[in-house]
DNA sequence: TAGATTGTTAATCGATTAACAATC
DNA sequence: TAGATTGTTAATCGATTAACAATC
């Protein structure tokens, strides 16, 4: 399963949930393809590889698809706990964002090195000093962290996350983090979101349009 | 030039600037490859396609590379003006972010529909009511906007941006925007950043490791 | 010179697409 | 039945990699 396919599957999942909430029960490969911005052949091929089958001539059952894709995406009834490391403006903005809940993701805590930040009590989730990272991570079984620290603190903070047993990181710092295998040969999953880079790419594409 | 290649070129550009600031003058394909997380063959192939040449045995001249890649990326002495549409927590956090300047990107204004937001005067850049969008866009020659509005306002806001002549959008809303050709057949450049989706992908990859 | 690196060609790899039999 | 859609196979396409001559 390659990375593009994972992106498509998460897309399918969201689209199907919308279609269900509209009251639909069946979907054809080409409908889903249009909504996801891919070809119908890709949709059928993806489902075929995932061993998800529809009815010839009848399309796919939406509830069945949602269940099957949800299982593949690891959806459970229990929300998945995450933490935010670095509670500057961006970190705190994410704390207030309520778009994670429908996806079963819950921010349970923030961490910061600045006492002025972690001693305040006005946040939607508690903010702790970095020294309590390991304790909170293990007691709440946290696997994934969002990293929103300043550029200069990125590698140190990342190292502390790895030491605390974090397995996945969504990194908003402009420094691209690379997965390094730990003692057991396991690599963390890292996604880097670089906003300045995205903007640069947009400017580039405007300068040299594809067609 | 495909999309992966654009990403690589922006990476090379940043790495080269760091190497220069460290005082280096020459770089070999395999050094750059290591730093960018790709193979040396890819680096040479990319440069070859861009008609950028080094010295056999001597590697590539860093200053020359920076100049050549900068030209390709459309770098000029003048910063490129952008706006932020939707000045909630995330939009305002981006306004305060100072990591755009080194890349020649300048946020010149924010826009919001809420008078309580746009009448305040405590922001690093002015915030205007949406009604002044066209005026500011045309007077400051703005091509690109960051969209940080709530989900429910996404499509409306996007439509207004298109009408105002915006050509590129960095969309943080969970609704994936798709480029639609305008009357002249030109398609806007859209990058969608979906934080919940990134987290979901991380959880998925943790559940089914690649190796 | 011997060794190292570039630049390019050809081979490999993998993903997407086209085509179509199966079947409802 | 005729028409529509699935599921799969084979063809196509494009990107990456391997290999190596050129050359400093």
PDB file of N, CA, C and O in Angstrom, chain A residues 30-93:
ATOM      1  N   UNK A  30     -17.734   5.412 -10.105  1.00  0.00           N
ATOM      2  CA  UNK A  30     -17.464   6.687 -10.774  1.00  0.00           C
ATOM      3  C   UNK A  30     -17.953   7.879  -9.956  1.00  0.00           C
ATOM      4  O   UNK A  30     -17.394   8.958 -10.057  1.00  0.00           O
ATOM      5  N   UNK A  31     -18.994   7.670  -9.108  1.00  0.00           N
ATOM      6  CA  UNK A  31     -19.424   8.764  -8.222  1.00  0.00           C
ATOM      7  C   UNK A  31     -18.327   9.083  -7.227  1.00  0.00           C
ATOM      8  O   UNK A  31     -17.935  10.246  -7.042  1.00  0.00           O
ATOM      9  N   UNK A  32     -17.853   8.029  -6.582  1.00  0.00           N
ATOM     10  CA  UNK A  32     -16.808   8.196  -5.578  1.00  0.00           C
ATOM     11  C   UNK A  32     -15.557   8.791  -6.211  1.00  0.00           C
ATOM     12  O   UNK A  32     -14.888   9.658  -5.625  1.00  0.00           O
ATOM     13  N   UNK A  33     -15.274   8.342  -7.422  1.00  0.00           N
ATOM     14  CA  UNK A  33     -14.092   8.837  -8.132  1.00  0.00           C
ATOM     15  C   UNK A  33     -14.201  10.339  -8.379  1.00  0.00           C
ATOM     16  O   UNK A  33     -13.256  11.086  -8.135  1.00  0.00           O
ATOM     17  N   UNK A  34     -15.371  10.772  -8.836  1.00  0.00           N
ATOM     18  CA  UNK A  34     -15.565  12.203  -9.077  1.00  0.00           C
ATOM     19  C   UNK A  34     -15.346  13.004  -7.807  1.00  0.00           C
ATOM     20  O   UNK A  34     -14.648  14.010  -7.792  1.00  0.00           O
ATOM     21  N   UNK A  35     -15.972  12.531  -6.717  1.00  0.00           N
ATOM     22  CA  UNK A  35     -15.875  13.264  -5.457  1.00  0.00           C
ATOM     23  C   UNK A  35     -14.438  13.309  -4.937  1.00  0.00           C
ATOM     24  O   UNK A  35     -14.015  14.286  -4.329  1.00  0.00           O
ATOM     25  N   UNK A  36     -13.693  12.241  -5.191  1.00  0.00           N
ATOM     26  CA  UNK A  36     -12.328  12.171  -4.665  1.00  0.00           C
ATOM     27  C   UNK A  36     -11.309  12.734  -5.646  1.00  0.00           C
ATOM     28  O   UNK A  36     -10.137  12.877  -5.313  1.00  0.00           O
ATOM     29  N   UNK A  37     -11.767  13.059  -6.848  1.00  0.00           N
ATOM     30  CA  UNK A  37     -10.856  13.630  -7.828  1.00  0.00           C
ATOM     31  C   UNK A  37      -9.901  12.614  -8.446  1.00  0.00           C
ATOM     32  O   UNK A  37      -8.783  12.956  -8.805  1.00  0.00           O
ATOM     33  N   UNK A  38     -10.349  11.369  -8.567  1.00  0.00           N
ATOM     34  CA  UNK A  38      -9.517  10.340  -9.207  1.00  0.00           C
ATOM     35  C   UNK A  38     -10.349   9.637 -10.279  1.00  0.00           C
ATOM     36  O   UNK A  38     -11.500  10.003 -10.499  1.00  0.00           O
ATOM     37  N   UNK A  39      -9.793   8.632 -10.936  1.00  0.00           N
ATOM     38  CA  UNK A  39     -10.540   7.914 -11.975  1.00  0.00           C
ATOM     39  C   UNK A  39     -11.297   6.742 -11.348  1.00  0.00           C
ATOM     40  O   UNK A  39     -10.934   6.239 -10.283  1.00  0.00           O
ATOM     41  N   UNK A  40     -12.340   6.323 -12.038  1.00  0.00           N
ATOM     42  CA  UNK A  40     -13.144   5.208 -11.533  1.00  0.00           C
ATOM     43  C   UNK A  40     -12.310   3.928 -11.486  1.00  0.00           C
ATOM     44  O   UNK A  40     -12.484   3.098 -10.592  1.00  0.00           O
ATOM     45  N   UNK A  41     -11.402   3.785 -12.417  1.00  0.00           N
ATOM     46  CA  UNK A  41     -10.557   2.589 -12.443  1.00  0.00           C
ATOM     47  C   UNK A  41      -9.718   2.497 -11.173  1.00  0.00           C
ATOM     48  O   UNK A  41      -9.526   1.414 -10.612  1.00  0.00           O
ATOM     49  N   UNK A  42      -9.237   3.648 -10.708  1.00  0.00           N
ATOM     50  CA  UNK A  42      -8.430   3.683  -9.480  1.00  0.00           C
ATOM     51  C   UNK A  42      -9.274   3.234  -8.289  1.00  0.00           C
ATOM     52  O   UNK A  42      -8.807   2.462  -7.449  1.00  0.00           O
ATOM     53  N   UNK A  43     -10.498   3.706  -8.225  1.00  0.00           N
ATOM     54  CA  UNK A  43     -11.369   3.326  -7.107  1.00  0.00           C
ATOM     55  C   UNK A  43     -11.566   1.812  -7.098  1.00  0.00           C
ATOM     56  O   UNK A  43     -11.385   1.153  -6.069  1.00  0.00           O
ATOM     57  N   UNK A  44     -11.900   1.252  -8.231  1.00  0.00           N
ATOM     58  CA  UNK A  44     -12.131  -0.193  -8.278  1.00  0.00           C
ATOM     59  C   UNK A  44     -10.857  -0.959  -7.964  1.00  0.00           C
ATOM     60  O   UNK A  44     -10.869  -1.954  -7.249  1.00  0.00           O
ATOM     61  N   UNK A  45      -9.751  -0.469  -8.503  1.00  0.00           N
ATOM     62  CA  UNK A  45      -8.466  -1.119  -8.249  1.00  0.00           C
ATOM     63  C   UNK A  45      -8.122  -1.071  -6.748  1.00  0.00           C
ATOM     64  O   UNK A  45      -7.702  -2.074  -6.172  1.00  0.00           O
ATOM     65  N   UNK A  46      -8.304   0.097  -6.136  1.00  0.00           N
ATOM     66  CA  UNK A  46      -8.028   0.226  -4.694  1.00  0.00           C
ATOM     67  C   UNK A  46      -8.857  -0.781  -3.910  1.00  0.00           C
ATOM     68  O   UNK A  46      -8.328  -1.525  -3.078  1.00  0.00           O
ATOM     69  N   UNK A  47     -10.152  -0.816  -4.170  1.00  0.00           N
ATOM     70  CA  UNK A  47     -11.034  -1.713  -3.418  1.00  0.00           C
ATOM     71  C   UNK A  47     -10.650  -3.160  -3.674  1.00  0.00           C
ATOM     72  O   UNK A  47     -10.672  -3.990  -2.767  1.00  0.00           O
ATOM     73  N   UNK A  48     -10.299  -3.443  -4.912  1.00  0.00           N
ATOM     74  CA  UNK A  48      -9.900  -4.807  -5.252  1.00  0.00           C
ATOM     75  C   UNK A  48      -8.665  -5.221  -4.445  1.00  0.00           C
ATOM     76  O   UNK A  48      -8.610  -6.308  -3.882  1.00  0.00           O
ATOM     77  N   UNK A  49      -7.685  -4.331  -4.355  1.00  0.00           N
ATOM     78  CA  UNK A  49      -6.473  -4.632  -3.585  1.00  0.00           C
ATOM     79  C   UNK A  49      -6.791  -4.799  -2.101  1.00  0.00           C
ATOM     80  O   UNK A  49      -6.154  -5.587  -1.402  1.00  0.00           O
ATOM     81  N   UNK A  50      -7.781  -4.047  -1.624  1.00  0.00           N
ATOM     82  CA  UNK A  50      -8.167  -4.131  -0.215  1.00  0.00           C
ATOM     83  C   UNK A  50      -9.139  -5.282   0.028  1.00  0.00           C
ATOM     84  O   UNK A  50      -9.594  -5.490   1.157  1.00  0.00           O
ATOM     85  N   UNK A  51      -9.455  -5.993  -1.047  1.00  0.00           N
ATOM     86  CA  UNK A  51     -10.403  -7.109  -0.960  1.00  0.00           C
ATOM     87  C   UNK A  51     -11.778  -6.665  -0.456  1.00  0.00           C
ATOM     88  O   UNK A  51     -12.408  -7.329   0.356  1.00  0.00           O
ATOM     89  N   UNK A  52     -12.186  -5.509  -0.965  1.00  0.00           N
ATOM     90  CA  UNK A  52     -13.530  -4.999  -0.684  1.00  0.00           C
ATOM     91  C   UNK A  52     -14.317  -5.120  -1.994  1.00  0.00           C
ATOM     92  O   UNK A  52     -13.868  -4.616  -3.024  1.00  0.00           O
ATOM     93  N   UNK A  53     -15.455  -5.814  -1.951  1.00  0.00           N
ATOM     94  CA  UNK A  53     -16.179  -6.049  -3.191  1.00  0.00           C
ATOM     95  C   UNK A  53     -17.590  -5.478  -3.161  1.00  0.00           C
ATOM     96  O   UNK A  53     -18.227  -5.422  -2.114  1.00  0.00           O
ATOM     97  N   UNK A  54     -18.032  -5.039  -4.334  1.00  0.00           N
ATOM     98  CA  UNK A  54     -19.375  -4.497  -4.470  1.00  0.00           C
ATOM     99  C   UNK A  54     -20.261  -5.474  -5.210  1.00  0.00           C
ATOM    100  O   UNK A  54     -19.944  -6.658  -5.320  1.00  0.00           O
ATOM    101  N   UNK A  55     -21.397  -4.991  -5.703  1.00  0.00           N
ATOM    102  CA  UNK A  55     -22.275  -5.827  -6.499  1.00  0.00           C
ATOM    103  C   UNK A  55     -22.190  -5.372  -7.951  1.00  0.00           C
ATOM    104  O   UNK A  55     -22.381  -4.184  -8.222  1.00  0.00           O
ATOM    105  N   UNK A  56     -21.935  -6.296  -8.840  1.00  0.00           N
ATOM    106  CA  UNK A  56     -21.895  -5.922 -10.245  1.00  0.00           C
ATOM    107  C   UNK A  56     -23.243  -5.314 -10.613  1.00  0.00           C
ATOM    108  O   UNK A  56     -24.279  -5.851 -10.265  1.00  0.00           O
ATOM    109  N   UNK A  57     -23.130  -4.189 -11.262  1.00  0.00           N
ATOM    110  CA  UNK A  57     -24.335  -3.480 -11.695  1.00  0.00           C
ATOM    111  C   UNK A  57     -24.965  -2.706 -10.552  1.00  0.00           C
ATOM    112  O   UNK A  57     -25.706  -1.755 -10.794  1.00  0.00           O
ATOM    113  N   UNK A  58     -24.702  -3.069  -9.278  1.00  0.00           N
ATOM    114  CA  UNK A  58     -25.385  -2.415  -8.161  1.00  0.00           C
ATOM    115  C   UNK A  58     -24.515  -1.459  -7.384  1.00  0.00           C
ATOM    116  O   UNK A  58     -24.967  -0.796  -6.472  1.00  0.00           O
ATOM    117  N   UNK A  59     -23.245  -1.389  -7.742  1.00  0.00           N
ATOM    118  CA  UNK A  59     -22.355  -0.497  -7.013  1.00  0.00           C
ATOM    119  C   UNK A  59     -21.938  -1.047  -5.667  1.00  0.00           C
ATOM    120  O   UNK A  59     -21.973  -2.261  -5.439  1.00  0.00           O
ATOM    121  N   UNK A  60     -21.537  -0.145  -4.780  1.00  0.00           N
ATOM    122  CA  UNK A  60     -21.036  -0.553  -3.460  1.00  0.00           C
ATOM    123  C   UNK A  60     -22.001  -0.080  -2.379  1.00  0.00           C
ATOM    124  O   UNK A  60     -22.562   1.013  -2.470  1.00  0.00           O
ATOM    125  N   UNK A  61     -22.161  -0.889  -1.356  1.00  0.00           N
ATOM    126  CA  UNK A  61     -22.991  -0.529  -0.210  1.00  0.00           C
ATOM    127  C   UNK A  61     -22.222   0.431   0.689  1.00  0.00           C
ATOM    128  O   UNK A  61     -21.129   0.121   1.161  1.00  0.00           O
ATOM    129  N   UNK A  62     -22.780   1.620   0.925  1.00  0.00           N
ATOM    130  CA  UNK A  62     -22.038   2.673   1.628  1.00  0.00           C
ATOM    131  C   UNK A  62     -21.710   2.271   3.058  1.00  0.00           C
ATOM    132  O   UNK A  62     -20.560   2.430   3.506  1.00  0.00           O
ATOM    133  N   UNK A  63     -22.683   1.717   3.771  1.00  0.00           N
ATOM    134  CA  UNK A  63     -22.412   1.331   5.161  1.00  0.00           C
ATOM    135  C   UNK A  63     -21.323   0.264   5.234  1.00  0.00           C
ATOM    136  O   UNK A  63     -20.448   0.318   6.101  1.00  0.00           O
ATOM    137  N   UNK A  64     -21.381  -0.676   4.300  1.00  0.00           N
ATOM    138  CA  UNK A  64     -20.370  -1.731   4.274  1.00  0.00           C
ATOM    139  C   UNK A  64     -18.990  -1.148   3.991  1.00  0.00           C
ATOM    140  O   UNK A  64     -18.001  -1.475   4.648  1.00  0.00           O
ATOM    141  N   UNK A  65     -18.970  -0.216   3.024  1.00  0.00           N
ATOM    142  CA  UNK A  65     -17.699   0.433   2.685  1.00  0.00           C
ATOM    143  C   UNK A  65     -17.129   1.189   3.876  1.00  0.00           C
ATOM    144  O   UNK A  65     -15.933   1.108   4.174  1.00  0.00           O
ATOM    145  N   UNK A  66     -17.985   1.942   4.563  1.00  0.00           N
ATOM    146  CA  UNK A  66     -17.530   2.723   5.710  1.00  0.00           C
ATOM    147  C   UNK A  66     -16.947   1.803   6.774  1.00  0.00           C
ATOM    148  O   UNK A  66     -15.890   2.075   7.341  1.00  0.00           O
ATOM    149  N   UNK A  67     -17.641   0.681   7.004  1.00  0.00           N
ATOM    150  CA  UNK A  67     -17.141  -0.257   8.005  1.00  0.00           C
ATOM    151  C   UNK A  67     -15.788  -0.832   7.589  1.00  0.00           C
ATOM    152  O   UNK A  67     -14.844  -0.892   8.377  1.00  0.00           O
ATOM    153  N   UNK A  68     -15.706  -1.235   6.303  1.00  0.00           N
ATOM    154  CA  UNK A  68     -14.474  -1.867   5.828  1.00  0.00           C
ATOM    155  C   UNK A  68     -13.306  -0.884   5.848  1.00  0.00           C
ATOM    156  O   UNK A  68     -12.217  -1.197   6.336  1.00  0.00           O
ATOM    157  N   UNK A  69     -13.553   0.335   5.328  1.00  0.00           N
ATOM    158  CA  UNK A  69     -12.472   1.331   5.301  1.00  0.00           C
ATOM    159  C   UNK A  69     -12.122   1.770   6.713  1.00  0.00           C
ATOM    160  O   UNK A  69     -10.954   1.986   7.032  1.00  0.00           O
ATOM    161  N   UNK A  70     -13.138   1.908   7.566  1.00  0.00           N
ATOM    162  CA  UNK A  70     -12.881   2.293   8.955  1.00  0.00           C
ATOM    163  C   UNK A  70     -11.973   1.294   9.639  1.00  0.00           C
ATOM    164  O   UNK A  70     -11.061   1.682  10.378  1.00  0.00           O
ATOM    165  N   UNK A  71     -12.204   0.032   9.363  1.00  0.00           N
ATOM    166  CA  UNK A  71     -11.349  -0.999   9.968  1.00  0.00           C
ATOM    167  C   UNK A  71      -9.910  -0.843   9.473  1.00  0.00           C
ATOM    168  O   UNK A  71      -8.953  -0.897  10.251  1.00  0.00           O
ATOM    169  N   UNK A  72      -9.782  -0.627   8.167  1.00  0.00           N
ATOM    170  CA  UNK A  72      -8.445  -0.447   7.600  1.00  0.00           C
ATOM    171  C   UNK A  72      -7.761   0.781   8.202  1.00  0.00           C
ATOM    172  O   UNK A  72      -6.563   0.778   8.475  1.00  0.00           O
ATOM    173  N   UNK A  73      -8.538   1.846   8.417  1.00  0.00           N
ATOM    174  CA  UNK A  73      -7.958   3.082   8.963  1.00  0.00           C
ATOM    175  C   UNK A  73      -7.794   3.015  10.482  1.00  0.00           C
ATOM    176  O   UNK A  73      -7.329   3.975  11.100  1.00  0.00           O
ATOM    177  N   UNK A  74      -8.167   1.897  11.072  1.00  0.00           N
ATOM    178  CA  UNK A  74      -7.950   1.753  12.511  1.00  0.00           C
ATOM    179  C   UNK A  74      -8.929   2.527  13.367  1.00  0.00           C
ATOM    180  O   UNK A  74      -8.625   2.895  14.496  1.00  0.00           O
ATOM    181  N   UNK A  75     -10.126   2.783  12.818  1.00  0.00           N
ATOM    182  CA  UNK A  75     -11.143   3.497  13.589  1.00  0.00           C
ATOM    183  C   UNK A  75     -11.689   2.601  14.698  1.00  0.00           C
ATOM    184  O   UNK A  75     -12.039   1.451  14.443  1.00  0.00           O
ATOM    185  N   UNK A  76     -11.747   3.164  15.894  1.00  0.00           N
ATOM    186  CA  UNK A  76     -12.351   2.431  16.995  1.00  0.00           C
ATOM    187  C   UNK A  76     -13.364   3.352  17.661  1.00  0.00           C
ATOM    188  O   UNK A  76     -13.481   4.513  17.287  1.00  0.00           O
ATOM    189  N   UNK A  77     -14.074   2.832  18.627  1.00  0.00           N
ATOM    190  CA  UNK A  77     -15.020   3.675  19.351  1.00  0.00           C
ATOM    191  C   UNK A  77     -14.278   4.652  20.248  1.00  0.00           C
ATOM    192  O   UNK A  77     -14.710   5.776  20.476  1.00  0.00           O
ATOM    193  N   UNK A  78     -13.143   4.200  20.755  1.00  0.00           N
ATOM    194  CA  UNK A  78     -12.340   5.052  21.625  1.00  0.00           C
ATOM    195  C   UNK A  78     -11.569   6.085  20.797  1.00  0.00           C
ATOM    196  O   UNK A  78     -10.955   5.734  19.800  1.00  0.00           O
ATOM    197  N   UNK A  79     -11.624   7.363  21.202  1.00  0.00           N
ATOM    198  CA  UNK A  79     -10.812   8.345  20.474  1.00  0.00           C
ATOM    199  C   UNK A  79      -9.323   8.091  20.705  1.00  0.00           C
ATOM    200  O   UNK A  79      -8.935   7.494  21.711  1.00  0.00           O
ATOM    201  N   UNK A  80      -8.512   8.519  19.743  1.00  0.00           N
ATOM    202  CA  UNK A  80      -7.070   8.378  19.882  1.00  0.00           C
ATOM    203  C   UNK A  80      -6.495   9.645  20.505  1.00  0.00           C
ATOM    204  O   UNK A  80      -6.745  10.752  20.038  1.00  0.00           O
ATOM    205  N   UNK A  81      -5.729   9.469  21.567  1.00  0.00           N
ATOM    206  CA  UNK A  81      -5.197  10.609  22.315  1.00  0.00           C
ATOM    207  C   UNK A  81      -3.926  11.153  21.679  1.00  0.00           C
ATOM    208  O   UNK A  81      -3.024  10.397  21.344  1.00  0.00           O
ATOM    209  N   UNK A  82      -3.866  12.471  21.544  1.00  0.00           N
ATOM    210  CA  UNK A  82      -2.625  13.099  21.075  1.00  0.00           C
ATOM    211  C   UNK A  82      -2.261  14.259  21.996  1.00  0.00           C
ATOM    212  O   UNK A  82      -3.089  14.720  22.794  1.00  0.00           O
ATOM    213  N   UNK A  83      -1.027  14.728  21.889  1.00  0.00           N
ATOM    214  CA  UNK A  83      -0.573  15.886  22.668  1.00  0.00           C
ATOM    215  C   UNK A  83      -0.003  16.938  21.728  1.00  0.00           C
ATOM    216  O   UNK A  83       0.324  16.640  20.568  1.00  0.00           O
ATOM    217  N   UNK A  84       0.078  18.165  22.248  1.00  0.00           N
ATOM    218  CA  UNK A  84       0.677  19.261  21.480  1.00  0.00           C
ATOM    219  C   UNK A  84       1.912  19.743  22.224  1.00  0.00           C
ATOM    220  O   UNK A  84       1.823  20.133  23.392  1.00  0.00           O
ATOM    221  N   UNK A  85       3.047  19.661  21.546  1.00  0.00           N
ATOM    222  CA  UNK A  85       4.295  20.078  22.181  1.00  0.00           C
ATOM    223  C   UNK A  85       4.706  21.423  21.596  1.00  0.00           C
ATOM    224  O   UNK A  85       4.957  21.530  20.392  1.00  0.00           O
ATOM    225  N   UNK A  86       4.748  22.424  22.441  1.00  0.00           N
ATOM    226  CA  UNK A  86       4.986  23.798  21.990  1.00  0.00           C
ATOM    227  C   UNK A  86       3.673  24.544  21.956  1.00  0.00           C
ATOM    228  O   UNK A  86       2.884  24.363  21.034  1.00  0.00           O
ATOM    229  N   UNK A  87       3.422  25.351  22.976  1.00  0.00           N
ATOM    230  CA  UNK A  87       2.114  26.009  23.076  1.00  0.00           C
ATOM    231  C   UNK A  87       2.206  27.494  22.798  1.00  0.00           C
ATOM    232  O   UNK A  87       1.721  28.328  23.568  1.00  0.00           O
ATOM    233  N   UNK A  88       2.851  27.826  21.701  1.00  0.00           N
ATOM    234  CA  UNK A  88       2.832  29.193  21.196  1.00  0.00           C
ATOM    235  C   UNK A  88       1.488  29.446  20.516  1.00  0.00           C
ATOM    236  O   UNK A  88       0.515  28.720  20.748  1.00  0.00           O
ATOM    237  N   UNK A  89       1.448  30.445  19.656  1.00  0.00           N
ATOM    238  CA  UNK A  89       0.176  30.806  19.040  1.00  0.00           C
ATOM    239  C   UNK A  89      -0.412  29.666  18.216  1.00  0.00           C
ATOM    240  O   UNK A  89      -1.615  29.401  18.286  1.00  0.00           O
ATOM    241  N   UNK A  90       0.451  29.012  17.437  1.00  0.00           N
ATOM    242  CA  UNK A  90      -0.089  27.969  16.569  1.00  0.00           C
ATOM    243  C   UNK A  90      -0.543  26.766  17.399  1.00  0.00           C
ATOM    244  O   UNK A  90      -1.633  26.233  17.194  1.00  0.00           O
ATOM    245  N   UNK A  91       0.272  26.356  18.360  1.00  0.00           N
ATOM    246  CA  UNK A  91      -0.109  25.240  19.214  1.00  0.00           C
ATOM    247  C   UNK A  91      -1.421  25.508  19.934  1.00  0.00           C
ATOM    248  O   UNK A  91      -2.309  24.651  19.985  1.00  0.00           O
ATOM    249  N   UNK A  92      -1.556  26.708  20.461  1.00  0.00           N
ATOM    250  CA  UNK A  92      -2.788  27.024  21.198  1.00  0.00           C
ATOM    251  C   UNK A  92      -3.983  27.120  20.255  1.00  0.00           C
ATOM    252  O   UNK A  92      -5.108  26.744  20.611  1.00  0.00           O
ATOM    253  N   UNK A  93      -3.749  27.611  19.036  1.00  0.00           N
ATOM    254  CA  UNK A  93      -4.844  27.656  18.055  1.00  0.00           C
ATOM    255  C   UNK A  93      -5.344  26.246  17.758  1.00  0.00           C
ATOM    256  O   UNK A  93      -6.553  26.004  17.683  1.00  0.00           O
TER     257      UNK A  93
END
